[in-house]
Coordinates of C-alpha atoms and ligand atoms in Angstrom, one line a residue:
M1 CA 20.5 13.0 -111.0
H2 CA 20.1 15.1 -107.8
K3 CA 19.0 13.4 -104.7
W4 CA 16.8 15.9 -103.2
T5 CA 14.9 16.3 -99.9
V6 CA 11.2 17.2 -100.1
A7 CA 12.1 20.7 -99.0
Q8 CA 14.5 21.0 -101.9
A9 CA 12.0 19.6 -104.4
R10 CA 9.4 22.1 -103.2
R11 CA 11.4 25.2 -104.1
P12 CA 10.1 27.0 -107.2
E13 CA 13.6 27.0 -108.7
A14 CA 13.4 23.2 -108.8
V15 CA 10.9 23.3 -111.6
G16 CA 12.1 21.6 -114.8
Q17 CA 14.8 19.5 -112.9
E18 CA 15.0 15.8 -112.6
A19 CA 15.6 14.4 -109.2
I20 CA 15.3 11.4 -106.9
V21 CA 13.2 12.0 -103.7
Q22 CA 12.8 9.5 -100.9
G23 CA 10.4 9.5 -98.0
W24 CA 7.2 8.0 -96.5
V25 CA 3.8 8.1 -98.1
R26 CA 1.2 10.1 -96.2
T27 CA -1.7 9.4 -98.6
R28 CA -2.6 8.0 -102.0
R29 CA -5.5 9.1 -104.2
D30 CA -6.4 7.4 -107.4
S31 CA -7.9 9.6 -110.1
K32 CA -10.5 8.4 -112.5
A33 CA -8.2 9.4 -115.4
G34 CA -6.0 6.5 -114.6
F35 CA -3.1 7.8 -112.5
S36 CA -2.5 8.3 -108.8
F37 CA -1.4 11.1 -106.5
L38 CA 1.0 10.3 -103.7
E39 CA 1.8 12.7 -100.9
V40 CA 5.3 12.0 -99.7
N41 CA 7.0 13.5 -96.6
D42 CA 10.6 13.0 -95.5
G43 CA 10.7 15.3 -92.4
S44 CA 12.8 18.0 -94.1
C45 CA 9.9 20.4 -93.9
L46 CA 6.2 20.5 -93.0
G47 CA 4.9 20.2 -96.5
N48 CA 4.6 17.1 -98.6
L49 CA 5.7 16.6 -102.1
Q50 CA 2.9 15.7 -104.4
I51 CA 3.8 12.9 -106.8
I52 CA 2.0 12.1 -109.9
A53 CA 2.2 8.4 -110.6
P54 CA 1.1 7.6 -114.2
A55 CA -0.5 4.3 -115.0
S56 CA 2.3 3.6 -117.5
L57 CA 4.7 2.8 -114.6
P58 CA 5.5 -0.9 -114.9
N59 CA 4.6 -1.5 -111.2
Y60 CA 1.6 0.8 -111.3
Q61 CA -1.1 -2.0 -110.8
S62 CA 1.1 -4.4 -108.9
E63 CA 2.6 -1.9 -106.3
V64 CA 1.7 1.8 -106.7
R65 CA -2.0 1.1 -106.4
H66 CA -1.3 -0.7 -103.1
L67 CA 0.7 2.1 -101.4
T68 CA -0.7 3.3 -98.1
A69 CA 0.3 5.6 -95.3
G70 CA 3.7 4.8 -93.8
C71 CA 5.2 2.9 -96.9
S72 CA 8.6 4.1 -97.8
V73 CA 9.4 4.9 -101.4
R74 CA 12.2 6.2 -103.8
I75 CA 10.9 8.2 -106.7
E76 CA 12.7 9.3 -109.8
G77 CA 11.0 12.0 -111.8
Q78 CA 10.7 15.5 -113.0
I79 CA 9.7 18.5 -110.9
K80 CA 6.9 20.5 -112.5
A81 CA 5.1 23.7 -111.6
S82 CA 2.0 22.7 -109.6
P83 CA -1.4 24.1 -110.5
G84 CA -2.4 23.7 -106.8
K85 CA -2.4 26.7 -104.4
E86 CA -0.7 24.8 -101.6
Q87 CA 2.6 24.2 -103.2
A88 CA 4.8 25.6 -106.0
T89 CA 5.9 22.3 -107.3
E90 CA 4.9 18.6 -107.8
M91 CA 6.8 15.7 -109.3
E92 CA 5.9 13.5 -112.2
A93 CA 7.3 10.1 -111.5
Y94 CA 9.3 8.0 -114.0
K95 CA 10.0 5.3 -111.6
I96 CA 8.7 4.4 -108.1
I97 CA 10.6 1.9 -106.0
V98 CA 8.9 0.6 -102.9
L99 CA 11.5 0.4 -100.2
G100 CA 9.2 -0.8 -97.4
W101 CA 5.6 -1.7 -97.0
A102 CA 3.5 -0.7 -94.0
D103 CA 0.5 -2.9 -93.4
P104 CA -2.5 -0.6 -93.2
E105 CA -4.2 -3.0 -90.7
S106 CA -1.5 -2.5 -88.2
Y107 CA 0.2 0.9 -89.0
P108 CA -1.0 3.0 -86.2
L109 CA -0.8 6.4 -87.9
Q110 CA -3.9 6.8 -89.9
K111 CA -5.1 9.9 -91.6
K112 CA -7.4 11.0 -88.7
Q113 CA -6.2 13.3 -85.9
H114 CA -4.7 11.3 -83.1
S115 CA -4.6 12.6 -79.5
F116 CA -1.2 13.5 -78.0
E117 CA -1.9 10.9 -75.3
F118 CA -2.2 8.2 -77.9
L119 CA 0.9 9.4 -79.8
R120 CA 3.0 9.2 -76.6
T121 CA 2.4 5.4 -76.7
I122 CA 3.9 5.3 -80.2
A123 CA 6.8 7.8 -79.6
H124 CA 8.9 5.8 -82.1
L125 CA 6.5 6.7 -84.9
R126 CA 5.1 10.0 -83.8
S127 CA 7.8 12.1 -85.4
R128 CA 6.2 11.2 -88.7
T129 CA 3.3 13.4 -87.9
N130 CA 3.1 17.1 -88.7
T131 CA 3.2 18.2 -85.1
F132 CA 6.1 16.1 -84.0
G133 CA 8.1 16.7 -87.1
A134 CA 7.6 20.4 -86.6
I135 CA 8.7 20.1 -82.9
A136 CA 11.9 18.3 -84.0
R137 CA 12.8 21.0 -86.5
V138 CA 12.0 23.8 -84.0
R139 CA 14.0 22.1 -81.3
N140 CA 16.9 21.8 -83.8
Q141 CA 16.8 25.6 -84.6
L142 CA 16.5 26.5 -80.9
C143 CA 19.7 24.6 -80.1
W144 CA 21.5 26.1 -83.1
A145 CA 20.4 29.6 -82.0
I146 CA 21.6 28.9 -78.4
H147 CA 25.1 28.0 -79.6
E148 CA 25.1 31.0 -82.0
F149 CA 24.1 33.4 -79.3
F150 CA 26.7 32.3 -76.8
Q151 CA 29.4 32.1 -79.5
K152 CA 28.6 35.6 -80.6
E153 CA 28.7 36.8 -77.0
G154 CA 32.3 35.4 -76.7
F155 CA 31.5 32.3 -74.5
I156 CA 33.5 29.1 -74.6
Y157 CA 31.5 25.9 -75.0
I158 CA 32.5 23.4 -72.3
H159 CA 31.4 19.9 -71.3
T160 CA 30.7 19.1 -67.7
P161 CA 30.4 15.6 -66.4
I162 CA 27.2 13.6 -66.4
I163 CA 28.2 11.3 -63.6
T164 CA 29.0 13.2 -60.4
A165 CA 29.4 12.8 -56.7
S166 CA 27.9 16.2 -55.7
D167 CA 24.3 17.3 -55.5
C168 CA 24.3 20.8 -57.0
E169 CA 20.7 21.7 -56.1
G170 CA 21.1 20.1 -52.6
A171 CA 17.6 18.7 -53.1
G172 CA 18.6 15.0 -53.0
A173 CA 16.5 14.2 -56.1
M174 CA 19.3 12.2 -57.8
F175 CA 19.5 9.0 -59.7
Q176 CA 22.2 6.8 -58.3
V177 CA 24.8 5.3 -60.6
T178 CA 26.2 2.0 -59.4
T179 CA 27.7 -1.3 -60.6
L180 CA 27.1 -3.0 -57.3
N181 CA 25.0 -6.1 -57.5
L182 CA 21.7 -4.9 -55.9
E183 CA 20.8 -8.5 -55.1
V184 CA 23.8 -8.9 -52.8
V185 CA 24.9 -5.4 -51.7
P186 CA 28.3 -5.5 -50.0
R187 CA 28.2 -4.2 -46.5
S188 CA 30.8 -2.8 -44.2
E189 CA 31.1 -3.9 -40.6
G190 CA 28.6 -1.4 -39.3
G191 CA 26.0 -2.7 -41.8
S192 CA 26.1 0.3 -44.2
V193 CA 26.7 -0.2 -48.0
D194 CA 30.4 -0.6 -48.7
Y195 CA 30.9 1.8 -51.6
S196 CA 34.6 1.2 -51.7
Q197 CA 33.6 -1.8 -53.8
D198 CA 31.5 0.3 -56.2
F199 CA 32.8 1.4 -59.6
F200 CA 34.1 4.8 -58.5
G201 CA 34.8 3.7 -54.9
R202 CA 32.1 6.1 -53.6
P203 CA 28.4 6.9 -54.2
T204 CA 27.8 8.6 -57.6
Y205 CA 24.8 10.0 -59.3
L206 CA 23.5 11.4 -62.7
T207 CA 24.0 15.1 -62.5
V208 CA 21.1 17.5 -61.8
S209 CA 23.1 20.4 -63.1
G210 CA 26.6 21.1 -64.6
Q211 CA 26.8 24.4 -62.7
L212 CA 29.4 23.5 -60.0
E213 CA 31.9 22.3 -62.6
A214 CA 31.0 25.2 -64.9
E215 CA 32.0 27.5 -62.1
A216 CA 35.4 26.0 -61.9
L217 CA 35.9 26.6 -65.7
A218 CA 34.4 30.1 -65.6
C219 CA 37.0 30.9 -62.9
A220 CA 39.7 30.1 -65.4
L221 CA 38.2 30.9 -68.8
G222 CA 35.8 33.8 -68.0
K223 CA 32.6 33.1 -69.9
V224 CA 31.6 29.5 -70.5
Y225 CA 28.5 27.5 -71.2
T226 CA 27.6 23.9 -70.9
F227 CA 24.7 22.3 -72.7
G228 CA 23.6 18.8 -71.9
P229 CA 21.2 16.4 -70.4
T230 CA 20.4 16.7 -66.7
F231 CA 18.4 14.3 -64.5
R232 CA 16.0 14.8 -61.6
A233 CA 14.5 11.9 -59.7
E234 CA 11.6 14.0 -58.3
N235 CA 8.3 12.3 -58.4
S236 CA 6.7 15.2 -60.2
N237 CA 4.0 14.2 -62.5
T238 CA 3.2 17.6 -64.1
P239 CA 3.0 18.9 -67.6
R240 CA 6.3 20.9 -66.9
H241 CA 8.6 18.3 -65.4
L242 CA 10.8 15.6 -66.9
A243 CA 13.1 13.2 -65.2
E244 CA 15.6 13.8 -68.0
F245 CA 15.8 17.2 -69.7
W246 CA 18.3 19.4 -71.5
M247 CA 19.7 22.5 -69.9
V248 CA 21.9 25.3 -71.1
E249 CA 24.1 26.7 -68.4
P250 CA 26.1 29.8 -68.9
E251 CA 28.5 30.7 -66.2
M252 CA 30.3 34.1 -66.1
A253 CA 33.2 35.4 -64.1
F254 CA 32.9 39.0 -63.1
F255 CA 29.2 39.1 -63.7
E256 CA 26.9 40.5 -61.0
L257 CA 23.2 39.6 -60.8
E258 CA 22.1 42.5 -63.0
D259 CA 24.5 41.6 -65.8
T260 CA 23.1 38.1 -65.6
M261 CA 19.5 39.3 -65.9
D262 CA 20.5 41.4 -69.0
L263 CA 22.2 38.3 -70.5
A264 CA 19.2 36.1 -69.9
E265 CA 16.8 38.6 -71.5
R266 CA 19.1 39.0 -74.6
N267 CA 19.4 35.2 -74.7
L268 CA 15.7 34.6 -74.9
K269 CA 15.0 37.4 -77.4
Y270 CA 17.8 36.1 -79.6
I271 CA 16.5 32.6 -79.8
F272 CA 12.9 33.6 -80.3
R273 CA 13.9 36.0 -83.1
H274 CA 15.8 33.2 -84.7
L275 CA 12.8 30.9 -84.5
L276 CA 10.5 33.4 -86.1
E277 CA 13.0 33.9 -88.9
K278 CA 14.0 30.3 -89.5
C279 CA 10.8 28.3 -88.8
P280 CA 8.0 30.4 -90.3
E281 CA 6.1 27.3 -91.6
E282 CA 6.3 25.5 -88.3
M283 CA 5.4 28.6 -86.3
E284 CA 2.4 29.2 -88.6
F285 CA 1.4 25.6 -88.0
F286 CA 1.6 26.0 -84.2
R287 CA -0.4 29.2 -84.5
Q288 CA -3.2 27.4 -86.4
R289 CA -3.2 24.1 -84.5
I290 CA -1.9 24.7 -81.0
D291 CA -2.1 28.3 -79.8
P292 CA -3.6 31.1 -82.0
T293 CA -1.6 33.8 -80.0
I294 CA 1.8 32.2 -80.3
I295 CA 3.5 34.3 -83.0
E296 CA 2.1 37.5 -81.5
T297 CA 3.3 36.5 -78.1
L298 CA 6.9 35.9 -79.3
Q299 CA 6.9 39.1 -81.4
K300 CA 5.7 41.1 -78.4
I301 CA 8.5 39.7 -76.3
L302 CA 11.1 40.9 -78.8
E303 CA 9.8 44.4 -78.5
S304 CA 9.2 44.6 -74.8
Q305 CA 11.4 44.8 -71.8
F306 CA 11.0 42.1 -69.2
I307 CA 9.6 43.2 -65.9
R308 CA 12.1 43.0 -63.0
L309 CA 10.6 42.5 -59.6
S310 CA 12.0 41.5 -56.3
Y311 CA 10.5 38.5 -54.5
T312 CA 9.3 40.7 -51.7
E313 CA 7.5 43.0 -54.2
A314 CA 5.9 39.9 -55.8
I315 CA 4.6 38.7 -52.5
E316 CA 3.0 42.2 -51.9
I317 CA 1.3 42.1 -55.3
L318 CA 0.0 38.6 -54.7
L319 CA -1.3 39.4 -51.2
A320 CA -3.0 42.6 -52.5
S321 CA -4.6 40.6 -55.4
G322 CA -7.6 39.5 -53.4
R323 CA -7.3 36.1 -55.0
S324 CA -7.8 33.0 -53.0
F325 CA -4.9 30.8 -54.2
E326 CA -4.8 27.1 -53.5
F327 CA -1.4 27.5 -51.9
P328 CA -1.4 30.5 -49.4
V329 CA 1.0 33.3 -50.1
A330 CA 3.4 34.3 -47.4
W331 CA 6.9 35.8 -47.3
G332 CA 9.4 32.9 -47.1
K333 CA 7.2 30.4 -49.0
D334 CA 8.2 29.4 -52.5
L335 CA 6.0 30.5 -55.3
Q336 CA 3.7 27.9 -56.9
A337 CA 2.7 27.7 -60.5
E338 CA -0.6 29.5 -59.8
H339 CA 1.3 32.5 -58.3
E340 CA 3.7 32.6 -61.2
R341 CA 0.8 32.5 -63.6
Y342 CA -1.0 35.3 -61.8
L343 CA 2.0 37.5 -62.1
T344 CA 2.9 36.8 -65.8
E345 CA -0.6 36.2 -67.2
Q346 CA -2.9 38.5 -65.2
Y347 CA -0.9 41.2 -63.5
F348 CA 2.0 42.1 -65.9
K349 CA 1.0 40.1 -69.0
S350 CA 4.7 39.8 -69.7
P351 CA 7.8 37.8 -68.8
V352 CA 8.9 38.6 -65.3
I353 CA 12.4 38.3 -63.8
L354 CA 12.0 37.7 -60.1
Y355 CA 15.1 38.3 -57.9
N356 CA 16.3 38.3 -54.3
Y357 CA 14.5 35.2 -53.0
P358 CA 14.5 34.2 -49.3
R359 CA 17.7 32.3 -48.5
T360 CA 15.7 29.4 -47.0
I361 CA 14.1 28.3 -50.2
K362 CA 17.2 28.5 -52.5
P363 CA 20.3 26.4 -52.8
F364 CA 23.5 26.9 -50.8
Y365 CA 25.6 28.4 -53.6
M366 CA 23.6 31.7 -54.1
K367 CA 25.2 34.9 -52.8
L368 CA 23.7 36.1 -49.5
N369 CA 22.5 39.7 -49.6
D370 CA 23.4 42.2 -47.0
D371 CA 20.0 42.0 -45.4
G372 CA 21.0 38.4 -44.4
R373 CA 17.5 37.2 -45.4
T374 CA 17.6 37.0 -49.1
V375 CA 20.0 35.6 -51.8
R376 CA 20.9 37.0 -55.2
A377 CA 18.7 34.6 -57.1
M378 CA 16.8 35.3 -60.3
D379 CA 14.1 33.3 -62.1
V380 CA 12.7 34.2 -65.5
L381 CA 8.9 33.4 -65.5
V382 CA 6.8 33.4 -68.6
P383 CA 3.0 33.1 -69.1
K384 CA 1.6 29.5 -69.2
V385 CA 4.9 27.7 -68.6
G386 CA 6.2 29.6 -65.5
E387 CA 9.9 29.3 -64.7
I388 CA 12.0 28.8 -67.8
I389 CA 15.3 30.1 -66.4
G390 CA 16.7 29.8 -62.9
G391 CA 20.0 31.4 -61.9
S392 CA 21.9 33.5 -59.4
Q393 CA 25.0 35.3 -58.5
R394 CA 27.2 32.8 -56.7
E395 CA 28.5 33.1 -53.1
D396 CA 32.2 34.0 -53.6
R397 CA 33.1 34.4 -49.9
Y398 CA 34.6 31.3 -48.4
D399 CA 33.3 31.7 -44.9
V400 CA 29.8 32.6 -45.9
L401 CA 29.6 29.7 -48.4
L402 CA 30.9 27.2 -45.8
E403 CA 28.3 28.5 -43.3
R404 CA 25.5 28.1 -45.9
M405 CA 26.7 24.6 -46.8
K406 CA 26.6 23.5 -43.1
E407 CA 23.2 25.2 -42.7
Q408 CA 21.8 23.1 -45.6
G409 CA 23.4 19.9 -44.3
L410 CA 25.8 19.2 -47.2
K411 CA 28.7 16.8 -46.8
I412 CA 31.5 19.4 -46.8
E413 CA 34.2 16.9 -47.8
N414 CA 32.5 16.3 -51.2
Y415 CA 32.8 20.0 -52.0
W416 CA 36.4 20.6 -51.1
W417 CA 37.3 21.5 -54.7
Y418 CA 34.3 23.9 -54.9
L419 CA 35.4 25.6 -51.8
D420 CA 38.9 25.9 -53.2
L421 CA 37.6 28.2 -55.9
R422 CA 36.9 30.7 -53.1
R423 CA 40.3 30.1 -51.5
F424 CA 42.3 30.8 -54.6
G425 CA 41.6 33.9 -56.5
T426 CA 37.8 34.1 -55.9
V427 CA 35.8 36.5 -58.1
P428 CA 32.3 37.6 -58.3
H429 CA 30.5 35.3 -60.8
S430 CA 27.0 34.3 -61.9
G431 CA 25.2 32.0 -64.1
Y432 CA 21.8 30.4 -64.9
G433 CA 20.2 27.4 -66.3
L434 CA 17.8 27.6 -69.2
G435 CA 15.5 24.5 -69.5
L436 CA 15.4 23.7 -73.2
E437 CA 12.1 21.8 -73.1
R438 CA 10.4 24.6 -71.1
V439 CA 11.5 27.2 -73.7
L440 CA 10.3 24.9 -76.4
Q441 CA 7.0 24.6 -74.7
F442 CA 6.7 28.3 -74.4
A443 CA 7.7 28.9 -78.0
T444 CA 5.3 26.4 -79.6
G445 CA 2.4 26.6 -77.2
M446 CA 2.6 22.8 -76.5
A447 CA 0.7 22.1 -73.3
N448 CA 2.7 19.1 -72.1
I449 CA 6.5 18.9 -71.8
R450 CA 6.3 15.2 -72.8
D451 CA 5.5 16.4 -76.3
V452 CA 8.6 18.5 -76.9
I453 CA 11.2 15.9 -76.4
P454 CA 11.3 12.8 -78.6
F455 CA 11.4 10.2 -75.9
P456 CA 10.2 11.6 -72.6
R457 CA 11.4 10.1 -69.3
T458 CA 8.9 10.6 -66.4
P459 CA 8.1 8.7 -63.2
G460 CA 7.1 5.2 -64.2
N461 CA 7.9 5.7 -67.9
A462 CA 11.2 4.9 -69.7
E463 CA 9.7 3.1 -72.7
F464 CA 11.7 3.4 -76.0
Ligands
4AD1 O1 16.2 26.2 -61.4 P1 17.0 25.0 -61.7 O2 16.8 23.9 -60.8 O3 18.5 25.6 -61.6 C1 19.7 24.9 -61.7 O4 19.7 23.7 -61.8 C2 20.9 25.8 -61.6 N1 22.0 24.9 -61.1 C3 21.1 26.3 -62.9 C4 22.3 27.3 -63.0 O5 22.3 28.3 -62.3 N2 23.4 26.9 -63.7 O6 16.8 24.6 -63.2 C5 17.1 25.5 -64.2 C6 16.0 25.4 -65.3 C7 14.6 25.7 -64.8 O7 14.4 27.1 -64.8 C8 13.7 25.0 -65.8 O8 13.6 25.7 -67.0 C9 14.5 23.7 -66.0 O9 15.9 24.0 -65.7 N3 14.0 22.6 -65.2 C10 13.3 21.6 -65.7 N4 12.8 21.3 -66.9 C11 12.1 20.2 -67.1 N5 11.9 19.3 -66.1 C12 12.4 19.5 -64.9 N6 12.2 18.6 -63.9 C13 13.1 20.7 -64.6 N7 13.7 21.2 -63.5 C14 14.3 22.4 -63.9
MG2 MG1 14.6 26.8 -60.3

């Protein structure tokens, strides 16, 4: 007999076939005519499989009539055409085996709608709900589309280290990795921590970005991308920040900033098109439950060209807006969420690629423009979520880079190898980082980034 997922059993072609289906009961209804309906879900799709459990089953009274939400079952039966409008098929059970009971007194997922706040406290179970099941499937398709996009564009998938000694963003917001006994930290004579006794013989951290190592590989292989978890120890308790998030980082030799903007725009359009094609059920669910404009928004993005605007022009627009922002606008200040939202939601009503930011608010590795005041940075901003991509052309001139590193107070000796890339066959090159969870938030309309990753890590929270 076939072992089918619910998705397979729901296909109209399945009618007439016998199969085994396994999953978790969502609901049970008993009909007066002496049989029961079970709704079973296994996460393979949004829809449930409706099971008809006849009273003639040997365990009908003893077990089937006691099934409740959360119980796991294995069902053997025949797929029939369903008279219902909601689904093409249903299954008539010959045999129902209860794999695991779920005490209805303590099983926390009851039929009523639960708040996202509550569901975060049961993150180990929330993927059994429609919303979090849909998020998981959309996340899967997004990752698939990302790989497909870069592979089609001729990129080589690389792996950059998770443990590193360098602070890519120079922001100092890193988690330290150590095997030193924190109760009795070894000290050198001057009183400072003696890192020669630590595992790597030096201070090490979880990476904030794979960019620096990706640059080394791009300067050998041409076009590469790394895709992995990154870590930020910023104390940002916002709906857009995680302490652990996933980032896709393409890095391209011989790319100028404009090439990089083109790539980022193609990248986003490719993955949104893929989502609309591969996840129609989930996207319709998000349209109905989360954001009524979500499908329209994504479709419009596929058809439109992103606005490209220099930071200086953006400041002029913000100053001329007549708005009183909470954070005052001035050339040289970083843009806050409210400014990004004004530009993307009110002024342009479109994604915006902002470029040429002031050198003082961007990391050391960005290429200095001839004006001496701005760097070749680019951020892709979208309505509601704000920045989803951050990137730049890299400083490829040894002297200028060294100067910038000193200016920003970096420990030059840690970056000797990075500087070497400018000593030996330096080339213009560029790259960006796409925040997977930010993109997922934008694509689904989910308001809080904690709800688009299965087990969120945020300040004060590492449960599960
Ligand atoms: O702008 P960021 O900090 O850029 C970099 O790390 C570069 N080294 C990337 C590169 O050029 N290779 O981060 C890139 C993206 C942001 O645009 C945002 O989407 C996401 O990563 N991001 C976060 N997502 C969730 N939580 C956080 N705390 C994030 N910080 C950045
Ligand atoms: Mg950024």
